[in-house]
Amino acid sequence: MVIKKLDVLSPPVTFYYKGVLSHPSFVSGIISIIAFIIITFFAVYYSLFVIMRKNPKTYYFSSFTSDAGVFPINSSSFFHFISMSEDSDNPTDKGVNFENFRILGFDIYYHYIYLNGSINNFDHWLYGYCNNGSDIEGISNLINHQYFEKSACIRKYYSYKDQKYYDTGDINFKWPEMSHGTFNKNKSYYSVIIERCREDTINLVLGKGHHCKNDTEMDEILSHHGVVHFNFIDNYIDALNYSYPVTKYFYRVENSLDKDHYTINHLNFNPSLIKTNYGLFWDRYIQETSYSYERNDAFTYDLDEEKIYMGYYLWLNNKLFYSERIYQRVQDVISNIGG
């Protein structure tokens, strides 16, 4: 019978018995067929772990790193924009009114600027209205804010060396960055200041013919205790997503405006690294670096003659979040099938 010929369980004999080297039986043949089916099932099952990159072994730990890397302040890494609601009774975001506020970025402590009298003595970045073009290249799927084009994004870079502003599309434009970590001597950080509108830059943002609101109008706006939203890209590690282990999403820090006080937010970020072993027969590694938001240390100060209403410092720390994932290889599948 055909089933008897499939019998692989009966022990062999040292001479032919009816033309075969064993004493096959019908029951052993049935059991052998079942065994073949089970082995085939597990061969397919374990092979899918390799083909579909499923069920990796993962490891996580934190450690100190002397160099936390470099993260440009643009859509390739740390993209951010600022929006406001000027009335706490109606907290809907309405973007930023640049006739009320000026938003600047610096790569030094903001109080150095005002001690030296003029922003033109330092490199800085000037904010204007966001656009759906180069501002969000590569992350447009994350922008679903109806007020985005009314919000504030980096528009111009001022070079102290050249004494000139450059637009974002200019070859001489330079993006700010946070890099290397606070414990590294080559560290760089970034600060954003929201202050009173100034006549010397409003036309750079809105074009000719615009003027700042007067003090009475500004006091009226501040009396409503509006809200400022600092929106930025944060990341988290999804070890089960083989193709895109670093997931981006928008996080928001919220502060209220006050005519007598201003708030400085120290936003702390940690670098992260995920390392993937994707080899089929031997070890092959690929790694991806990113950062993750840790906390905000906020401090409130009395408003002074500089009319600063809100500030943000972006700090990159040297605490590394390390992740590693190892996917099954062909030899692992063979071992599992044999078991």
Short mmCIF file of C-alpha atoms in Angstrom, two decimals:
data_model
loop_
_atom_site.label_atom_id
_atom_site.label_comp_id
_atom_site.label_asym_id
_atom_site.label_seq_id
_atom_site.Cartn_x
_atom_site.Cartn_y
_atom_site.Cartn_z
CA MET A 1 0.00 0.00 0.00
CA VAL A 2 1.06 3.60 -0.63
CA ILE A 3 0.60 4.49 3.03
CA LYS A 4 2.97 1.73 4.10
CA LYS A 5 5.60 3.12 1.74
CA LEU A 6 5.41 6.40 3.63
CA ASP A 7 6.23 4.68 6.92
CA VAL A 8 9.46 6.18 8.31
CA LEU A 9 8.94 5.03 11.89
CA SER A 10 9.43 1.27 11.60
CA PRO A 11 13.05 0.27 12.37
CA PRO A 12 15.18 -0.99 9.49
CA VAL A 13 16.18 -4.65 9.16
CA THR A 14 19.47 -6.08 7.90
CA PHE A 15 17.91 -7.92 4.98
CA TYR A 16 15.12 -7.26 2.55
CA TYR A 17 11.68 -8.22 3.76
CA LYS A 18 9.28 -8.44 0.84
CA GLY A 19 11.45 -5.99 -1.11
CA VAL A 20 11.81 -3.37 1.66
CA LEU A 21 14.36 -2.71 4.42
CA SER A 22 11.81 -2.49 7.25
CA HIS A 23 8.59 -4.00 8.52
CA PRO A 24 6.16 -1.23 7.45
CA SER A 25 2.68 -1.08 8.86
CA PHE A 26 -0.49 0.87 8.09
CA VAL A 27 -0.55 2.54 11.51
CA SER A 28 3.08 3.66 11.22
CA GLY A 29 2.33 5.02 7.75
CA ILE A 30 -0.57 7.12 9.11
CA ILE A 31 1.63 8.45 11.93
CA SER A 32 4.40 9.27 9.42
CA ILE A 33 1.94 11.27 7.26
CA ILE A 34 0.83 13.21 10.35
CA ALA A 35 4.48 13.82 11.22
CA PHE A 36 5.18 15.12 7.68
CA ILE A 37 2.21 17.51 7.93
CA ILE A 38 3.32 18.81 11.33
CA ILE A 39 6.91 19.31 10.18
CA THR A 40 5.75 21.12 7.03
CA PHE A 41 3.45 23.34 9.11
CA PHE A 42 6.24 24.33 11.47
CA ALA A 43 8.67 24.82 8.59
CA VAL A 44 6.27 27.32 7.05
CA TYR A 45 5.41 28.85 10.43
CA TYR A 46 9.01 29.49 11.48
CA SER A 47 10.01 30.59 7.98
CA LEU A 48 7.43 33.38 8.17
CA PHE A 49 9.39 34.86 11.11
CA VAL A 50 12.30 35.39 8.72
CA ILE A 51 10.27 36.39 5.66
CA MET A 52 7.95 38.80 7.47
CA ARG A 53 10.50 39.96 10.08
CA LYS A 54 8.34 39.07 13.06
CA ASN A 55 9.01 38.48 16.76
CA PRO A 56 12.48 39.99 17.20
CA LYS A 57 14.42 39.67 20.43
CA THR A 58 14.72 43.19 21.86
CA TYR A 59 17.00 44.80 24.42
CA TYR A 60 16.71 48.24 26.03
CA PHE A 61 18.97 50.17 28.35
CA SER A 62 20.18 53.72 29.09
CA SER A 63 23.80 54.81 29.12
CA PHE A 64 25.99 57.90 29.00
CA THR A 65 27.34 59.04 25.65
CA SER A 66 30.04 61.65 25.24
CA ASP A 67 28.64 62.73 21.85
CA ALA A 68 24.85 62.87 21.51
CA GLY A 69 24.92 63.61 17.78
CA VAL A 70 23.69 66.51 15.67
CA PHE A 71 20.03 67.35 15.11
CA PRO A 72 19.21 70.22 12.70
CA ILE A 73 16.27 72.45 13.66
CA ASN A 74 14.30 71.77 10.46
CA SER A 75 11.98 69.20 8.87
CA SER A 76 14.78 66.62 8.59
CA SER A 77 14.96 66.35 12.37
CA PHE A 78 13.61 68.79 14.96
CA PHE A 79 10.81 70.61 13.17
CA HIS A 80 8.72 73.02 15.22
CA PHE A 81 6.20 75.81 14.85
CA ILE A 82 4.51 78.26 17.21
CA SER A 83 0.81 79.04 17.38
CA MET A 84 -1.26 81.20 19.70
CA SER A 85 -4.69 81.89 21.05
CA GLU A 86 -4.85 85.47 22.26
CA ASP A 87 -7.92 84.91 24.42
CA SER A 88 -8.02 82.23 27.15
CA ASP A 89 -11.84 82.23 26.96
CA ASN A 90 -11.56 81.09 23.34
CA PRO A 91 -8.49 78.78 23.34
CA THR A 92 -8.73 77.89 19.64
CA ASP A 93 -5.39 78.30 17.87
CA LYS A 94 -5.33 81.20 15.44
CA GLY A 95 -1.66 81.22 14.51
CA VAL A 96 0.51 84.25 15.31
CA ASN A 97 -0.21 87.94 14.77
CA PHE A 98 3.17 89.46 13.91
CA GLU A 99 1.81 92.96 14.45
CA ASN A 100 1.76 92.03 18.14
CA PHE A 101 4.77 89.76 18.55
CA ARG A 102 8.24 89.17 17.16
CA ILE A 103 9.77 85.70 17.36
CA LEU A 104 13.53 85.24 17.21
CA GLY A 105 15.90 82.30 17.49
CA PHE A 106 19.46 82.37 18.85
CA ASP A 107 22.29 79.90 19.43
CA ILE A 108 23.38 81.71 22.62
CA TYR A 109 21.72 82.79 25.87
CA TYR A 110 19.08 85.36 25.11
CA HIS A 111 20.17 87.80 27.86
CA TYR A 112 23.56 88.19 26.13
CA ILE A 113 21.66 89.73 23.25
CA TYR A 114 20.01 92.42 25.30
CA LEU A 115 23.16 93.18 27.29
CA ASN A 116 24.86 94.00 24.00
CA GLY A 117 22.06 96.22 22.82
CA SER A 118 21.12 94.85 19.39
CA ILE A 119 20.21 91.54 17.78
CA ASN A 120 22.30 92.60 14.77
CA ASN A 121 25.45 91.95 16.80
CA PHE A 122 24.72 88.21 16.68
CA ASP A 123 23.64 85.52 14.25
CA HIS A 124 19.93 84.91 14.68
CA TRP A 125 16.82 83.53 13.01
CA LEU A 126 13.62 85.45 12.31
CA TYR A 127 10.23 83.76 12.30
CA GLY A 128 7.40 84.39 9.85
CA TYR A 129 4.37 82.55 8.56
CA CYS A 130 4.75 78.82 7.84
CA ASN A 131 4.21 77.34 4.39
CA ASN A 132 3.35 73.87 3.13
CA GLY A 133 6.43 73.68 0.92
CA SER A 134 9.99 73.32 2.12
CA ASP A 135 9.00 73.82 5.78
CA ILE A 136 7.44 70.36 6.03
CA GLU A 137 9.34 68.39 3.41
CA GLY A 138 9.19 64.72 4.40
CA ILE A 139 6.72 65.22 7.27
CA SER A 140 3.66 66.61 5.44
CA ASN A 141 1.64 63.57 6.56
CA LEU A 142 1.92 64.81 10.15
CA ILE A 143 0.55 68.29 9.43
CA ASN A 144 -3.20 68.33 9.91
CA HIS A 145 -3.43 71.66 11.71
CA GLN A 146 -5.83 74.04 9.98
CA TYR A 147 -3.97 77.01 11.46
CA PHE A 148 -0.53 75.85 10.30
CA GLU A 149 -0.03 78.48 7.59
CA LYS A 150 -0.96 81.17 10.12
CA SER A 151 1.61 79.87 12.61
CA ALA A 152 5.25 80.87 13.02
CA CYS A 153 8.18 79.02 11.43
CA ILE A 154 11.80 79.97 10.77
CA ARG A 155 11.87 82.21 7.69
CA LYS A 156 15.17 84.09 7.69
CA TYR A 157 18.75 83.72 8.94
CA TYR A 158 20.79 86.79 9.84
CA SER A 159 24.54 86.47 9.38
CA TYR A 160 26.51 88.81 11.63
CA LYS A 161 29.54 88.33 9.39
CA ASP A 162 27.65 89.44 6.27
CA GLN A 163 25.29 91.85 8.10
CA LYS A 164 22.48 90.45 6.00
CA TYR A 165 19.31 88.33 6.17
CA TYR A 166 18.98 85.19 4.05
CA ASP A 167 15.72 83.43 3.22
CA THR A 168 15.35 79.68 3.85
CA GLY A 169 15.83 78.88 0.16
CA ASP A 170 19.05 80.87 -0.17
CA ILE A 171 22.34 78.99 -0.55
CA ASN A 172 23.80 81.07 2.32
CA PHE A 173 20.97 80.19 4.70
CA LYS A 174 22.06 78.16 7.73
CA TRP A 175 19.74 76.12 9.94
CA PRO A 176 20.24 76.17 13.70
CA GLU A 177 20.90 72.89 15.49
CA MET A 178 21.21 71.22 18.85
CA SER A 179 24.22 68.95 19.00
CA HIS A 180 26.72 66.82 20.95
CA GLY A 181 25.02 67.17 24.35
CA THR A 182 25.36 69.49 27.31
CA PHE A 183 28.43 67.61 28.66
CA ASN A 184 30.34 67.99 25.41
CA LYS A 185 32.61 71.01 25.02
CA ASN A 186 31.42 71.42 21.41
CA LYS A 187 27.76 71.53 22.38
CA SER A 188 25.26 73.75 20.62
CA TYR A 189 21.74 74.58 21.68
CA TYR A 190 18.92 76.76 20.43
CA SER A 191 16.71 79.34 22.10
CA VAL A 192 13.46 80.90 20.91
CA ILE A 193 12.20 84.24 22.26
CA ILE A 194 8.72 85.70 21.83
CA GLU A 195 8.82 89.43 22.45
CA ARG A 196 7.06 92.67 21.65
CA CYS A 197 6.73 93.47 17.93
CA ARG A 198 9.54 95.75 16.68
CA GLU A 199 9.32 98.15 13.78
CA ASP A 200 12.84 97.35 12.50
CA THR A 201 11.87 93.80 11.46
CA ILE A 202 8.10 93.75 10.90
CA ASN A 203 8.45 94.60 7.20
CA LEU A 204 10.86 91.67 6.79
CA VAL A 205 8.11 89.37 8.01
CA LEU A 206 4.90 90.91 6.66
CA GLY A 207 6.15 93.13 3.85
CA LYS A 208 6.11 96.89 3.48
CA GLY A 209 3.32 98.99 4.95
CA HIS A 210 2.82 97.09 8.20
CA HIS A 211 3.29 98.50 11.70
CA CYS A 212 3.29 97.14 15.25
CA LYS A 213 0.33 97.59 17.56
CA ASN A 214 0.67 100.37 20.13
CA ASP A 215 1.13 99.80 23.86
CA THR A 216 -2.57 100.26 24.64
CA GLU A 217 -3.57 97.60 22.13
CA MET A 218 -0.87 95.25 23.43
CA ASP A 219 -2.02 95.68 27.04
CA GLU A 220 -5.54 94.83 25.93
CA ILE A 221 -4.31 91.67 24.21
CA LEU A 222 -2.23 90.55 27.21
CA SER A 223 -5.12 91.20 29.62
CA HIS A 224 -6.99 88.30 27.99
CA HIS A 225 -4.25 85.86 29.10
CA GLY A 226 -3.78 84.21 25.75
CA VAL A 227 -2.06 80.86 25.26
CA VAL A 228 1.16 80.06 23.38
CA HIS A 229 1.66 76.60 21.90
CA PHE A 230 5.15 75.39 21.07
CA ASN A 231 4.61 72.46 18.68
CA PHE A 232 7.52 70.16 17.85
CA ILE A 233 8.33 66.76 16.41
CA ASP A 234 9.00 64.09 19.02
CA ASN A 235 9.98 60.45 18.44
CA TYR A 236 9.39 57.09 20.06
CA ILE A 237 10.88 53.67 19.34
CA ASP A 238 8.52 51.00 17.97
CA ALA A 239 10.66 47.85 17.98
CA LEU A 240 7.94 45.79 16.27
CA ASN A 241 7.87 48.02 13.19
CA TYR A 242 10.64 46.56 11.04
CA SER A 243 10.70 49.21 8.30
CA TYR A 244 10.09 52.34 10.40
CA PRO A 245 11.21 51.72 14.00
CA VAL A 246 11.39 55.46 14.78
CA THR A 247 7.88 56.94 14.83
CA LYS A 248 7.43 60.71 14.60
CA TYR A 249 4.54 62.66 16.09
CA PHE A 250 3.75 66.19 17.23
CA TYR A 251 4.05 67.16 20.88
CA ARG A 252 2.90 70.50 22.30
CA VAL A 253 4.04 72.63 25.23
CA GLU A 254 1.46 75.16 26.40
CA ASN A 255 1.99 78.40 28.37
CA SER A 256 -0.22 81.36 29.13
CA LEU A 257 0.63 84.98 28.37
CA ASP A 258 0.84 87.50 31.20
CA LYS A 259 1.42 91.25 31.04
CA ASP A 260 3.46 91.21 34.27
CA HIS A 261 5.50 87.99 33.93
CA TYR A 262 7.20 85.87 31.30
CA THR A 263 8.09 82.17 31.27
CA ILE A 264 11.33 80.52 30.16
CA ASN A 265 10.88 76.85 29.22
CA HIS A 266 13.90 74.55 29.30
CA LEU A 267 12.94 71.66 27.01
CA ASN A 268 15.18 68.64 27.61
CA PHE A 269 15.79 65.97 24.99
CA ASN A 270 17.71 62.70 25.06
CA PRO A 271 19.37 61.02 22.07
CA SER A 272 18.19 57.54 21.14
CA LEU A 273 19.67 54.76 19.02
CA ILE A 274 18.02 51.62 17.68
CA LYS A 275 20.26 48.93 16.23
CA THR A 276 18.80 46.17 14.05
CA ASN A 277 20.39 42.83 13.16
CA TYR A 278 18.70 41.95 9.85
CA GLY A 279 21.12 39.31 8.48
CA LEU A 280 19.66 36.12 6.95
CA PHE A 281 22.70 33.89 7.52
CA TRP A 282 25.19 36.05 9.44
CA ASP A 283 25.11 39.26 11.45
CA ARG A 284 24.32 42.42 9.49
CA TYR A 285 23.47 45.60 11.38
CA ILE A 286 21.77 48.88 10.58
CA GLN A 287 21.21 51.66 13.11
CA GLU A 288 19.03 54.75 13.28
CA THR A 289 19.52 57.72 15.59
CA SER A 290 16.85 60.09 16.86
CA TYR A 291 15.89 61.94 20.03
CA SER A 292 13.03 61.88 22.53
CA TYR A 293 11.49 64.59 24.67
CA GLU A 294 12.09 64.12 28.40
CA ARG A 295 10.70 67.08 30.34
CA ASN A 296 10.13 70.83 30.53
CA ASP A 297 11.64 72.88 33.35
CA ALA A 298 9.68 76.13 33.36
CA PHE A 299 10.66 79.29 35.30
CA THR A 300 8.67 82.52 35.64
CA TYR A 301 10.23 85.98 35.86
CA ASP A 302 8.96 89.53 36.21
CA LEU A 303 8.45 91.28 32.90
CA ASP A 304 11.11 93.92 32.28
CA GLU A 305 11.63 96.74 29.79
CA GLU A 306 12.72 94.28 27.09
CA LYS A 307 9.09 93.09 26.81
CA ILE A 308 9.90 89.38 26.51
CA TYR A 309 6.71 87.32 26.84
CA MET A 310 7.90 83.73 26.38
CA GLY A 311 11.14 81.84 25.91
CA TYR A 312 12.27 78.30 25.04
CA TYR A 313 15.68 76.65 25.36
CA LEU A 314 16.29 73.37 23.55
CA TRP A 315 18.80 71.22 25.45
CA LEU A 316 20.25 67.97 24.15
CA ASN A 317 21.42 65.79 27.04
CA ASN A 318 23.99 62.97 27.03
CA LYS A 319 21.75 60.21 28.36
CA LEU A 320 21.41 57.74 25.48
CA PHE A 321 18.40 55.42 25.16
CA TYR A 322 19.81 52.32 23.41
CA SER A 323 17.62 49.69 21.74
CA GLU A 324 18.68 46.57 19.87
CA ARG A 325 16.57 44.01 18.08
CA ILE A 326 17.68 40.70 16.58
CA TYR A 327 15.60 38.90 13.97
CA GLN A 328 15.68 35.14 13.38
CA ARG A 329 18.03 33.84 10.73
CA VAL A 330 17.82 30.78 8.46
CA GLN A 331 19.83 28.61 10.86
CA ASP A 332 17.42 29.53 13.65
CA VAL A 333 14.52 28.30 11.51
CA ILE A 334 16.31 25.04 10.77
CA SER A 335 17.03 24.57 14.47
CA ASN A 336 13.38 25.24 15.39
CA ILE A 337 12.12 22.79 12.76
CA GLY A 338 14.56 20.14 13.97
CA GLY A 339 13.36 20.65 17.53
#
